[in-house]
Coordinates of C-alpha atoms in Angstrom, one line a residue:
Chain A
M22 CA 25.7 -18.8 32.7
T23 CA 23.3 -16.1 33.7
V24 CA 22.3 -13.9 30.8
T25 CA 19.8 -11.0 30.4
V26 CA 17.2 -11.3 27.8
L27 CA 15.4 -8.2 26.4
I28 CA 11.8 -9.1 25.7
P29 CA 10.0 -7.2 22.9
T30 CA 6.6 -5.6 23.6
P31 CA 4.5 -8.2 21.7
L32 CA 5.8 -10.9 24.1
Q33 CA 5.6 -9.1 27.4
K34 CA 2.2 -10.5 28.1
L35 CA 4.0 -13.8 28.6
T36 CA 6.6 -12.3 31.0
Q37 CA 4.2 -10.5 33.4
N38 CA 4.9 -7.3 31.5
Q39 CA 8.7 -7.5 32.3
G40 CA 10.9 -6.0 29.6
T41 CA 13.9 -8.1 30.7
V42 CA 14.3 -11.6 32.0
Q43 CA 17.3 -13.4 33.6
C44 CA 18.0 -16.8 32.3
E45 CA 20.5 -19.7 32.8
A46 CA 21.8 -21.1 29.5
Q47 CA 25.1 -22.1 27.8
T48 CA 23.8 -21.5 24.2
I49 CA 20.9 -19.8 22.4
A50 CA 19.2 -23.2 21.9
E51 CA 19.3 -23.8 25.7
L52 CA 18.1 -20.3 26.3
L53 CA 15.0 -21.0 24.1
S54 CA 14.0 -24.0 26.2
S55 CA 14.8 -22.2 29.4
L56 CA 12.6 -19.3 28.4
E57 CA 9.8 -21.8 27.6
T58 CA 10.1 -23.3 31.1
N59 CA 10.2 -20.0 32.9
C60 CA 7.5 -18.3 30.7
P61 CA 5.3 -21.0 29.2
G62 CA 4.3 -20.1 25.6
L63 CA 7.3 -17.9 24.9
G64 CA 9.2 -20.7 23.1
Q65 CA 6.4 -21.4 20.8
R66 CA 6.1 -17.8 19.7
L67 CA 9.8 -17.7 18.9
C68 CA 10.3 -21.0 17.3
D69 CA 8.4 -23.3 14.9
D70 CA 7.4 -26.9 15.7
Q71 CA 10.9 -28.1 14.9
G72 CA 12.5 -25.7 17.4
T73 CA 13.9 -23.5 14.6
P74 CA 13.6 -19.7 15.2
R75 CA 10.8 -18.2 13.1
R76 CA 11.9 -16.3 10.1
F77 CA 10.7 -13.0 11.3
V78 CA 12.5 -13.2 14.6
N79 CA 16.1 -11.9 15.0
F80 CA 18.3 -12.8 18.0
Y81 CA 21.3 -10.7 18.9
V82 CA 24.0 -11.6 21.5
N83 CA 25.6 -8.3 22.7
N84 CA 24.6 -6.5 19.5
E85 CA 25.6 -9.2 17.0
D86 CA 23.0 -11.1 15.0
I87 CA 23.4 -14.9 15.8
R88 CA 23.3 -15.6 12.1
F89 CA 26.8 -14.0 11.9
L90 CA 27.8 -16.1 14.9
Q91 CA 26.9 -19.8 15.3
G92 CA 23.1 -19.6 15.0
V93 CA 21.3 -21.4 17.8
A94 CA 24.6 -23.0 18.8
T95 CA 26.1 -19.6 19.7
P96 CA 27.7 -20.0 23.1
L97 CA 26.7 -17.6 25.9
Q98 CA 28.9 -16.0 28.6
D99 CA 28.0 -14.8 32.1
G100 CA 26.5 -11.3 31.8
D101 CA 25.7 -11.5 28.1
E102 CA 22.7 -9.5 26.8
V103 CA 20.4 -11.3 24.4
S104 CA 18.0 -9.2 22.4
I105 CA 14.9 -10.6 20.6
V106 CA 13.9 -8.3 17.8
P107 CA 11.1 -8.6 15.2
A108 CA 12.1 -7.9 11.6
I109 CA 11.8 -4.2 10.7
A110 CA 11.1 -2.4 7.5
G111 CA 13.5 0.1 6.1
G112 CA 15.0 2.8 5.1
Chain B
M26 CA -5.2 16.7 18.2
L27 CA -8.8 16.1 17.4
I28 CA -9.9 15.4 13.9
S29 CA -13.1 17.3 13.1
T30 CA -14.0 15.5 10.0
E31 CA -13.6 11.9 8.9
R32 CA -14.4 10.2 5.6
P33 CA -16.0 6.8 5.3
T34 CA -13.3 4.2 6.0
T35 CA -12.3 1.7 3.4
F36 CA -9.9 -0.2 5.7
T37 CA -11.1 -2.5 8.4
G38 CA -8.2 -3.5 10.6
L39 CA -4.8 -5.2 10.5
R40 CA -4.1 -8.8 9.7
C41 CA -1.0 -11.0 10.0
R42 CA 0.5 -11.8 6.7
E43 CA 1.8 -15.1 7.9
C44 CA -0.9 -16.7 10.2
G45 CA -3.9 -14.5 9.4
A46 CA -4.6 -13.4 12.9
D47 CA -6.8 -10.2 13.0
Y48 CA -6.0 -7.0 15.0
E49 CA -7.7 -3.6 15.5
P50 CA -6.2 -0.8 13.4
I51 CA -3.8 0.4 16.2
A52 CA 0.0 1.1 16.2
Q53 CA 1.3 -2.4 16.0
H54 CA 3.5 -4.0 13.4
V55 CA 4.1 -7.6 14.6
C56 CA 1.8 -10.5 15.2
E57 CA 1.7 -11.6 18.8
Y58 CA 1.4 -15.2 17.8
C59 CA 4.0 -15.8 15.1
F60 CA 6.0 -12.5 14.8
G61 CA 4.8 -12.1 11.2
P62 CA 4.3 -8.6 9.8
L63 CA 0.8 -7.0 10.1
E64 CA -0.8 -5.6 7.0
V65 CA -3.8 -3.3 6.5
K66 CA -7.1 -5.0 5.5
Y67 CA -9.4 -3.2 3.1
D68 CA -13.0 -3.5 2.0
Y69 CA -12.4 -3.6 -1.8
R70 CA -16.1 -3.4 -2.5
A71 CA -16.3 -0.2 -0.6
I72 CA -13.3 1.1 -2.5
Q73 CA -14.9 0.1 -5.8
R74 CA -18.1 1.8 -5.0
E75 CA -16.5 5.2 -4.3
T76 CA -13.7 5.0 -6.9
T77 CA -13.8 5.8 -10.6
R78 CA -11.2 7.2 -13.0
A79 CA -13.1 10.5 -13.2
R80 CA -13.3 10.8 -9.4
I81 CA -9.6 10.2 -9.1
Q82 CA -8.8 12.8 -11.7
Q83 CA -11.0 15.3 -10.0
G84 CA -9.1 14.8 -6.8
P85 CA -6.1 16.8 -5.6
W86 CA -2.9 16.9 -7.7
S87 CA -1.1 14.7 -5.1
M88 CA -0.9 11.2 -3.9
W89 CA -4.1 11.9 -1.9
R90 CA -6.2 11.5 -5.1
Y91 CA -5.9 7.8 -4.2
S92 CA -7.0 8.2 -0.6
S93 CA -9.6 5.5 -0.7
F94 CA -6.7 3.0 -1.1
L95 CA -4.8 4.4 1.9
P96 CA -5.3 3.5 5.6
V97 CA -6.4 6.9 7.0
T98 CA -9.7 8.2 8.1
S99 CA -9.0 12.0 8.1
A100 CA -10.9 14.0 5.5
E101 CA -7.9 16.3 5.5
P102 CA -4.7 14.2 5.5
V103 CA -1.3 16.0 5.7
D104 CA -0.8 17.0 2.1
L105 CA 2.4 18.9 1.2
G106 CA 1.8 18.3 -2.5
T107 CA 3.5 14.9 -2.3
G108 CA 3.3 12.6 -5.3
M109 CA 2.1 13.1 -8.9
T110 CA 5.8 13.3 -9.9
P111 CA 6.7 13.3 -13.6
L112 CA 6.6 10.0 -15.6
V113 CA 9.2 10.9 -18.2
K114 CA 9.4 9.2 -21.6
A115 CA 13.1 8.6 -21.6
D116 CA 13.8 8.5 -25.4
R117 CA 17.5 9.4 -25.3
L118 CA 18.3 6.9 -22.5
A119 CA 16.1 4.4 -24.4
R120 CA 18.1 4.7 -27.6
H121 CA 21.3 4.2 -25.5
L122 CA 19.9 0.9 -24.1
G123 CA 18.2 -0.3 -27.4
L124 CA 14.7 0.1 -26.0
K125 CA 11.7 1.9 -27.4
N126 CA 9.2 2.5 -24.6
L127 CA 11.3 3.4 -21.6
Y128 CA 9.9 5.6 -18.8
I129 CA 11.4 7.1 -15.7
K130 CA 9.1 7.7 -12.7
N131 CA 11.0 10.6 -11.2
D132 CA 10.6 10.8 -7.5
A133 CA 14.0 12.6 -7.3
V134 CA 11.7 15.7 -7.5
N135 CA 9.1 14.5 -5.0
V136 CA 8.1 17.0 -2.3
P137 CA 8.8 18.1 0.3
T138 CA 12.2 16.2 0.6
L139 CA 13.1 14.9 -2.8
S140 CA 12.5 11.1 -2.4
F141 CA 9.7 8.6 -2.5
K142 CA 9.8 8.5 1.3
D143 CA 7.5 11.6 1.4
R144 CA 4.7 9.2 0.3
V145 CA 5.1 6.7 3.1
V146 CA 5.6 9.4 5.7
S147 CA 2.6 11.4 4.6
V148 CA 0.5 8.3 5.4
A149 CA 2.3 7.3 8.6
L150 CA 2.0 10.8 10.2
T151 CA -1.6 11.3 9.1
R152 CA -2.3 8.0 10.8
A153 CA -0.1 8.9 13.8
R154 CA -2.2 12.0 14.3
E155 CA -5.4 10.0 14.1
L156 CA -4.0 7.6 16.8
G157 CA -3.2 10.5 19.1
Y158 CA 0.6 10.6 18.8
T159 CA 2.4 13.9 19.4
T160 CA 6.0 12.5 19.1
V161 CA 7.1 10.6 16.1
A162 CA 10.4 8.9 15.2
C163 CA 12.2 6.7 12.7
A164 CA 15.2 4.6 12.0
S165 CA 16.6 5.7 8.7
T166 CA 19.4 5.4 6.1
G167 CA 18.7 9.1 5.3
N168 CA 15.8 9.7 3.1
L169 CA 13.2 8.6 5.6
A170 CA 14.9 10.9 8.2
N171 CA 14.6 13.9 5.9
S172 CA 10.9 13.2 5.2
T173 CA 9.9 12.3 8.7
A174 CA 11.5 15.5 10.1
A175 CA 9.9 17.7 7.5
I176 CA 6.4 16.4 7.7
A177 CA 6.5 16.3 11.5
A178 CA 7.5 19.9 11.4
K179 CA 4.5 20.7 9.2
L180 CA 2.2 18.9 11.7
G181 CA 3.9 20.5 14.8
M182 CA 5.0 17.1 16.1
E183 CA 8.1 16.4 18.1
C184 CA 10.5 14.3 16.1
Y185 CA 13.4 11.9 16.9
V186 CA 15.5 10.5 14.1
F187 CA 18.0 7.6 14.4
I188 CA 20.6 7.3 11.6
P189 CA 23.9 5.4 11.1
A190 CA 26.7 7.9 12.0
D191 CA 28.4 7.6 8.6
L192 CA 25.6 9.1 6.5
E193 CA 26.2 11.7 3.8
V194 CA 26.3 15.3 5.1
G195 CA 23.4 16.4 2.9
K196 CA 21.1 13.8 4.6
I197 CA 22.1 14.8 8.1
L198 CA 21.8 18.6 7.5
G199 CA 18.6 17.9 5.6
T200 CA 17.2 16.4 8.8
L201 CA 18.5 18.9 11.3
I202 CA 17.1 21.9 9.5
Y203 CA 13.6 20.8 10.4
G204 CA 14.4 20.9 14.1
A205 CA 14.3 17.1 14.6
H206 CA 16.4 15.5 17.3
V207 CA 19.0 13.5 15.4
M208 CA 20.7 10.5 17.0
A209 CA 23.7 9.5 14.9
V210 CA 24.4 5.9 16.0
E211 CA 27.8 4.3 15.8
G212 CA 26.7 1.3 13.8
N213 CA 25.1 0.2 10.6
Y214 CA 21.4 0.5 9.7
D215 CA 20.6 -2.9 11.0
Q216 CA 22.0 -2.0 14.4
V217 CA 20.1 1.3 14.3
N218 CA 17.0 -0.6 13.6
R219 CA 17.5 -2.9 16.5
L220 CA 18.1 0.0 18.9
C221 CA 14.9 1.7 17.6
S222 CA 12.9 -1.4 18.1
E223 CA 13.9 -1.3 21.8
V224 CA 13.3 2.4 22.1
A225 CA 9.9 2.1 20.5
D226 CA 9.0 -0.5 23.2
R227 CA 10.1 1.8 26.0
H228 CA 8.9 5.3 25.0
G229 CA 5.6 4.9 23.3
W230 CA 6.4 7.0 20.3
G231 CA 5.0 6.6 16.9
F232 CA 7.9 5.1 14.9
V233 CA 7.0 5.4 11.3
N234 CA 8.8 2.3 10.2
I235 CA 8.2 0.2 13.3
N236 CA 4.9 0.4 15.1
L237 CA 3.3 2.5 12.3
R238 CA 4.8 0.3 9.6
P239 CA 1.5 -1.3 8.4
Y240 CA 0.2 2.2 7.5
Y241 CA 3.6 3.7 6.5
S242 CA 4.3 1.0 3.9
E243 CA 1.0 1.4 2.1
G244 CA 2.1 4.9 0.9
S245 CA 4.4 3.2 -1.6
K246 CA 1.4 1.9 -3.5
T247 CA 0.8 5.4 -4.9
L248 CA 4.0 4.9 -7.0
A249 CA 2.1 2.1 -8.8
F250 CA -1.2 4.0 -9.0
E251 CA 0.4 7.1 -10.5
V252 CA 2.3 5.1 -13.1
A253 CA -0.9 3.3 -14.2
E254 CA -2.8 6.6 -14.4
Q255 CA 0.0 8.4 -16.2
L256 CA 0.4 5.7 -18.8
G257 CA -3.2 6.3 -19.7
W258 CA -4.9 3.8 -17.3
R259 CA -2.9 0.7 -18.2
L260 CA -0.3 -1.4 -16.6
P261 CA 3.4 -1.4 -17.6
D262 CA 5.0 -4.6 -19.0
Q263 CA 8.1 -4.4 -16.9
I264 CA 9.2 -2.4 -13.9
I265 CA 12.6 -2.0 -12.3
A266 CA 12.7 -0.9 -8.6
P267 CA 15.4 -0.7 -5.9
I268 CA 15.3 -3.3 -3.1
A269 CA 16.5 -2.3 0.4
S270 CA 14.1 -3.8 2.9
G271 CA 11.9 -5.0 0.0
S272 CA 8.9 -3.0 1.2
L273 CA 8.6 -0.6 -1.8
Y274 CA 9.0 -3.5 -4.3
G275 CA 6.2 -5.5 -2.6
K276 CA 3.9 -2.5 -2.4
L277 CA 4.3 -1.7 -6.1
Y278 CA 3.0 -5.2 -6.7
K279 CA 0.1 -4.7 -4.3
G280 CA -0.8 -1.3 -5.8
F281 CA -1.0 -2.6 -9.4
R282 CA -3.1 -5.6 -8.2
E283 CA -5.5 -3.3 -6.4
F284 CA -6.1 -1.2 -9.5
V285 CA -7.0 -4.4 -11.3
E286 CA -9.1 -5.7 -8.4
V287 CA -11.4 -2.6 -8.4
G288 CA -11.6 -2.5 -12.2
L289 CA -9.6 0.7 -12.9
V290 CA -7.2 -1.0 -15.3
A291 CA -7.3 -4.2 -17.4
D292 CA -5.3 -7.1 -16.0
A293 CA -2.0 -7.8 -17.7
P294 CA 1.2 -9.5 -16.6
I295 CA 4.0 -7.3 -15.2
K296 CA 7.5 -8.5 -14.7
F297 CA 8.9 -7.1 -11.4
N298 CA 12.6 -6.6 -11.5
G299 CA 14.7 -5.6 -8.5
A300 CA 18.0 -3.8 -8.1
Q301 CA 20.5 -4.1 -5.3
A302 CA 24.1 -2.9 -4.8
L303 CA 26.6 -5.8 -4.9
G304 CA 28.0 -4.6 -1.5
C305 CA 24.6 -5.2 0.1
S306 CA 22.7 -7.8 -2.0
P307 CA 21.2 -10.4 0.3
V308 CA 18.0 -10.6 -1.8
A309 CA 19.8 -10.9 -5.2
Q310 CA 22.1 -13.6 -3.7
A311 CA 19.0 -15.6 -2.5
F312 CA 17.4 -15.1 -5.9
D313 CA 20.5 -16.4 -7.7
S314 CA 20.9 -19.4 -5.5
G315 CA 17.2 -20.4 -5.6
A316 CA 16.9 -20.0 -1.8
D317 CA 13.6 -19.1 -0.2
H318 CA 15.2 -17.4 2.8
I319 CA 17.5 -14.5 3.1
K320 CA 21.0 -14.7 4.7
P321 CA 21.8 -11.3 6.2
V322 CA 25.0 -9.5 5.2
K323 CA 27.1 -6.6 6.5
P324 CA 26.7 -3.7 4.0
D325 CA 29.6 -2.2 2.2
T326 CA 28.4 0.1 -0.7
I327 CA 28.1 3.7 -1.8
A328 CA 24.4 3.1 -2.1
K329 CA 23.8 3.9 1.6
S330 CA 20.1 4.4 1.2
L331 CA 19.9 0.7 0.1
A332 CA 22.3 -0.6 2.7
I333 CA 20.0 -2.8 4.7
G334 CA 21.7 -6.1 5.4
N335 CA 18.8 -7.8 7.0
P336 CA 15.8 -7.0 4.8
A337 CA 12.5 -7.6 6.5
D338 CA 10.5 -8.1 3.3
G339 CA 13.2 -9.8 1.3
I340 CA 11.4 -13.2 1.2
Y341 CA 8.3 -11.5 -0.2
A342 CA 10.4 -9.8 -2.9
L343 CA 11.8 -13.2 -3.9
D344 CA 8.2 -14.6 -4.3
I345 CA 7.1 -11.7 -6.4
A346 CA 10.2 -11.8 -8.8
R347 CA 9.8 -15.5 -9.3
K348 CA 6.1 -15.6 -9.9
T349 CA 6.1 -12.6 -12.3
G350 CA 9.2 -13.8 -14.3
G351 CA 11.3 -10.9 -13.2
Q352 CA 14.9 -10.8 -12.1
I353 CA 16.7 -9.5 -9.0
I354 CA 20.2 -8.4 -9.8
A355 CA 23.2 -6.7 -8.1
V356 CA 25.5 -4.1 -9.6
T357 CA 28.9 -2.8 -8.6
D358 CA 29.6 0.7 -7.1
Q359 CA 31.3 1.6 -10.4
E360 CA 28.2 0.6 -12.4
I361 CA 26.1 2.7 -10.1
L362 CA 28.3 5.8 -10.6
A363 CA 28.3 5.3 -14.4
A364 CA 24.5 4.9 -14.4
M365 CA 24.0 8.1 -12.4
K366 CA 26.1 10.0 -15.0
L367 CA 24.2 8.3 -17.9
L368 CA 20.8 9.3 -16.5
A369 CA 22.0 12.9 -15.9
Q370 CA 23.6 13.2 -19.4
T371 CA 20.7 11.6 -21.4
E372 CA 17.6 12.7 -19.5
G373 CA 18.7 15.6 -17.3
I374 CA 17.8 13.8 -14.1
F375 CA 20.3 13.8 -11.2
T376 CA 19.5 10.9 -9.0
E377 CA 21.2 9.6 -5.9
T378 CA 23.1 6.3 -5.6
A379 CA 19.9 4.3 -5.1
G380 CA 18.6 5.6 -8.5
G381 CA 22.0 4.8 -10.0
T382 CA 21.6 1.2 -8.7
T383 CA 18.2 0.9 -10.3
L384 CA 19.3 2.3 -13.6
A385 CA 22.5 0.2 -13.6
A386 CA 20.3 -2.9 -13.1
T387 CA 18.2 -1.8 -16.0
I388 CA 21.2 -1.5 -18.2
K389 CA 22.3 -5.0 -17.2
L390 CA 18.8 -6.4 -17.8
A391 CA 18.7 -4.8 -21.3
A392 CA 22.2 -6.2 -22.1
L393 CA 21.2 -9.7 -20.9
G394 CA 18.1 -9.6 -23.1
H395 CA 15.6 -9.6 -20.3
L396 CA 13.9 -6.4 -21.6
D397 CA 11.9 -6.7 -24.8
P398 CA 12.6 -3.4 -26.7
D399 CA 8.8 -2.9 -27.3
D400 CA 7.8 -3.5 -23.6
V401 CA 6.5 -0.5 -21.7
T402 CA 9.3 -0.4 -19.1
V403 CA 9.2 1.8 -16.1
V404 CA 12.3 2.6 -14.0
Y405 CA 11.6 3.9 -10.5
I406 CA 14.0 6.7 -9.6
T407 CA 13.4 7.2 -5.9
G408 CA 15.8 9.8 -4.7
N409 CA 17.8 13.0 -5.5
G410 CA 21.5 13.2 -6.3
L411 CA 22.1 16.5 -4.4
K412 CA 21.8 14.4 -1.2
T413 CA 24.7 12.1 -2.1
L414 CA 27.3 14.5 -3.5
E415 CA 30.2 12.6 -1.8
A416 CA 29.5 9.6 -3.9
I417 CA 30.2 11.4 -7.2
Q418 CA 32.6 14.0 -6.1
N419 CA 35.6 12.6 -7.9
H420 CA 33.8 11.1 -10.8
C421 CA 32.4 14.0 -12.9
G422 CA 35.5 15.9 -13.9
Q423 CA 36.4 19.4 -12.8
P424 CA 35.5 22.8 -14.0
F425 CA 38.1 24.7 -16.0
S426 CA 39.7 27.3 -13.9
I427 CA 40.3 30.5 -15.9
T428 CA 41.1 34.1 -15.2
P429 CA 38.7 36.8 -16.3
D430 CA 40.2 37.6 -19.7
L431 CA 39.4 36.4 -23.2
A432 CA 42.8 34.8 -23.8
S433 CA 42.4 32.5 -20.8
F434 CA 38.9 31.6 -21.9
E435 CA 40.0 30.8 -25.4
R436 CA 42.8 28.6 -24.2
S437 CA 40.4 26.6 -22.0
L438 CA 37.8 26.4 -24.8
A439 CA 40.4 24.9 -27.1
R440 CA 41.2 22.3 -24.5
A441 CA 37.5 21.7 -23.7
Q442 CA 36.9 21.0 -27.4
T443 CA 39.9 18.8 -28.0
L444 CA 40.0 16.8 -24.8
D445 CA 37.3 14.3 -24.4
R446 CA 35.6 14.3 -21.0
L447 CA 37.4 11.2 -19.7
D448 CA 40.7 12.8 -20.6
W449 CA 40.2 16.1 -18.9
Q450 CA 39.4 14.5 -15.7
S451 CA 43.0 13.4 -15.4
T452 CA 44.8 16.1 -17.4
P453 CA 45.8 19.3 -15.6
V454 CA 44.6 22.4 -17.5

């Protein structure tokens, strides 16, 4: 499955300043390892040592927070858009 | 815009709250290493050297009397008279709740836009001007939109505001009037926020609650400073504040601690209580279950200004409540409406649904025995009821319709005196 990943500014140094990256992955968990392979260092920024997404990082698949889906096991379809968004203050 | 005069700075840069990485004081809110939030670092010795009670009292009658605690360098920050709102001794309300020392910090009458957000925006846009921004923006549940649009107008800045499309009319018109470009997004606040995060990345604007967040959020501390000064330079025993993203709640804690740190008030324990609407209560749920993380929710409540389902500072709010012996509780929409009416009918203060949430939580805390009657207890009322008229439209009764003659008046007067208020809401006159 080829998906498009939107990379937030603080991480674009690791993607040669690209705001979007194409990735092959069946799930978010696969996507995270694929990102680390293609852009070394990116995975570490997004996940802790156990591979769990850090608590200040939000992942969305086509506008839906993965915590309302199946977390890192959320399946991906061809053409899905995955956003990586830091937590934001309100209101 | 060039700043002609600067005052000595008391802040030294930004630091990641999670991993401690240091950054220059630029427009950046997220740590590049761990995604943790960045916070302003201060030189507290420098603040202590230039701050005394007398010097604060000689300062302007606004939040800027505490400028040495705020992350700006301008000698003349944007000052629309924001802050120094009344601290009201709420005796009639107190009797109703069985308390003796109850105070309302009334930011429903803050200026220019009748909510506490004027404090945070004053700091954010002063800093935005220092950093060279000419276009500013925000993601908002309404109050921040009003405030950003108004203060940007005063500074002559271009302004873009992103809101959920279902906001109250008053909050939408109260933004458009200032000439801001308003984007009403089909989605909830959390979706608006995500969009704005991506817009901020692309357009290089100063987003008050995104890339300017480290500066913006510091403005909330002035709600702690003012209460300490207005109580006669002492700390309260208990506070009750609303929790949406959790930022205000955390900054109240920081503000009181800073006053102790520089010796302006004697140290004393404060219990920090938080209020959420049941239809959007991820922090209260985590508090109840003993969790140390927040599970996001999809908001469904009349308290739209608190409808943040994915609160960025929720985990910090949990820490503060637990370490100070406070509570974080949720209240129903019905309790919110009842509390709005009670505040209006005992203290003459018309607050919005967020204030209703905070007072409803206070009523519950009192009923559950969490508030000692002798405690100096401060309730933070953060917004104005005229902005959320829809919420109370069918809950305050109706005027008596009469014709312009004495007989008609006398008939209605008799009804008014015999029907109790609850009855005449449902009885045709």
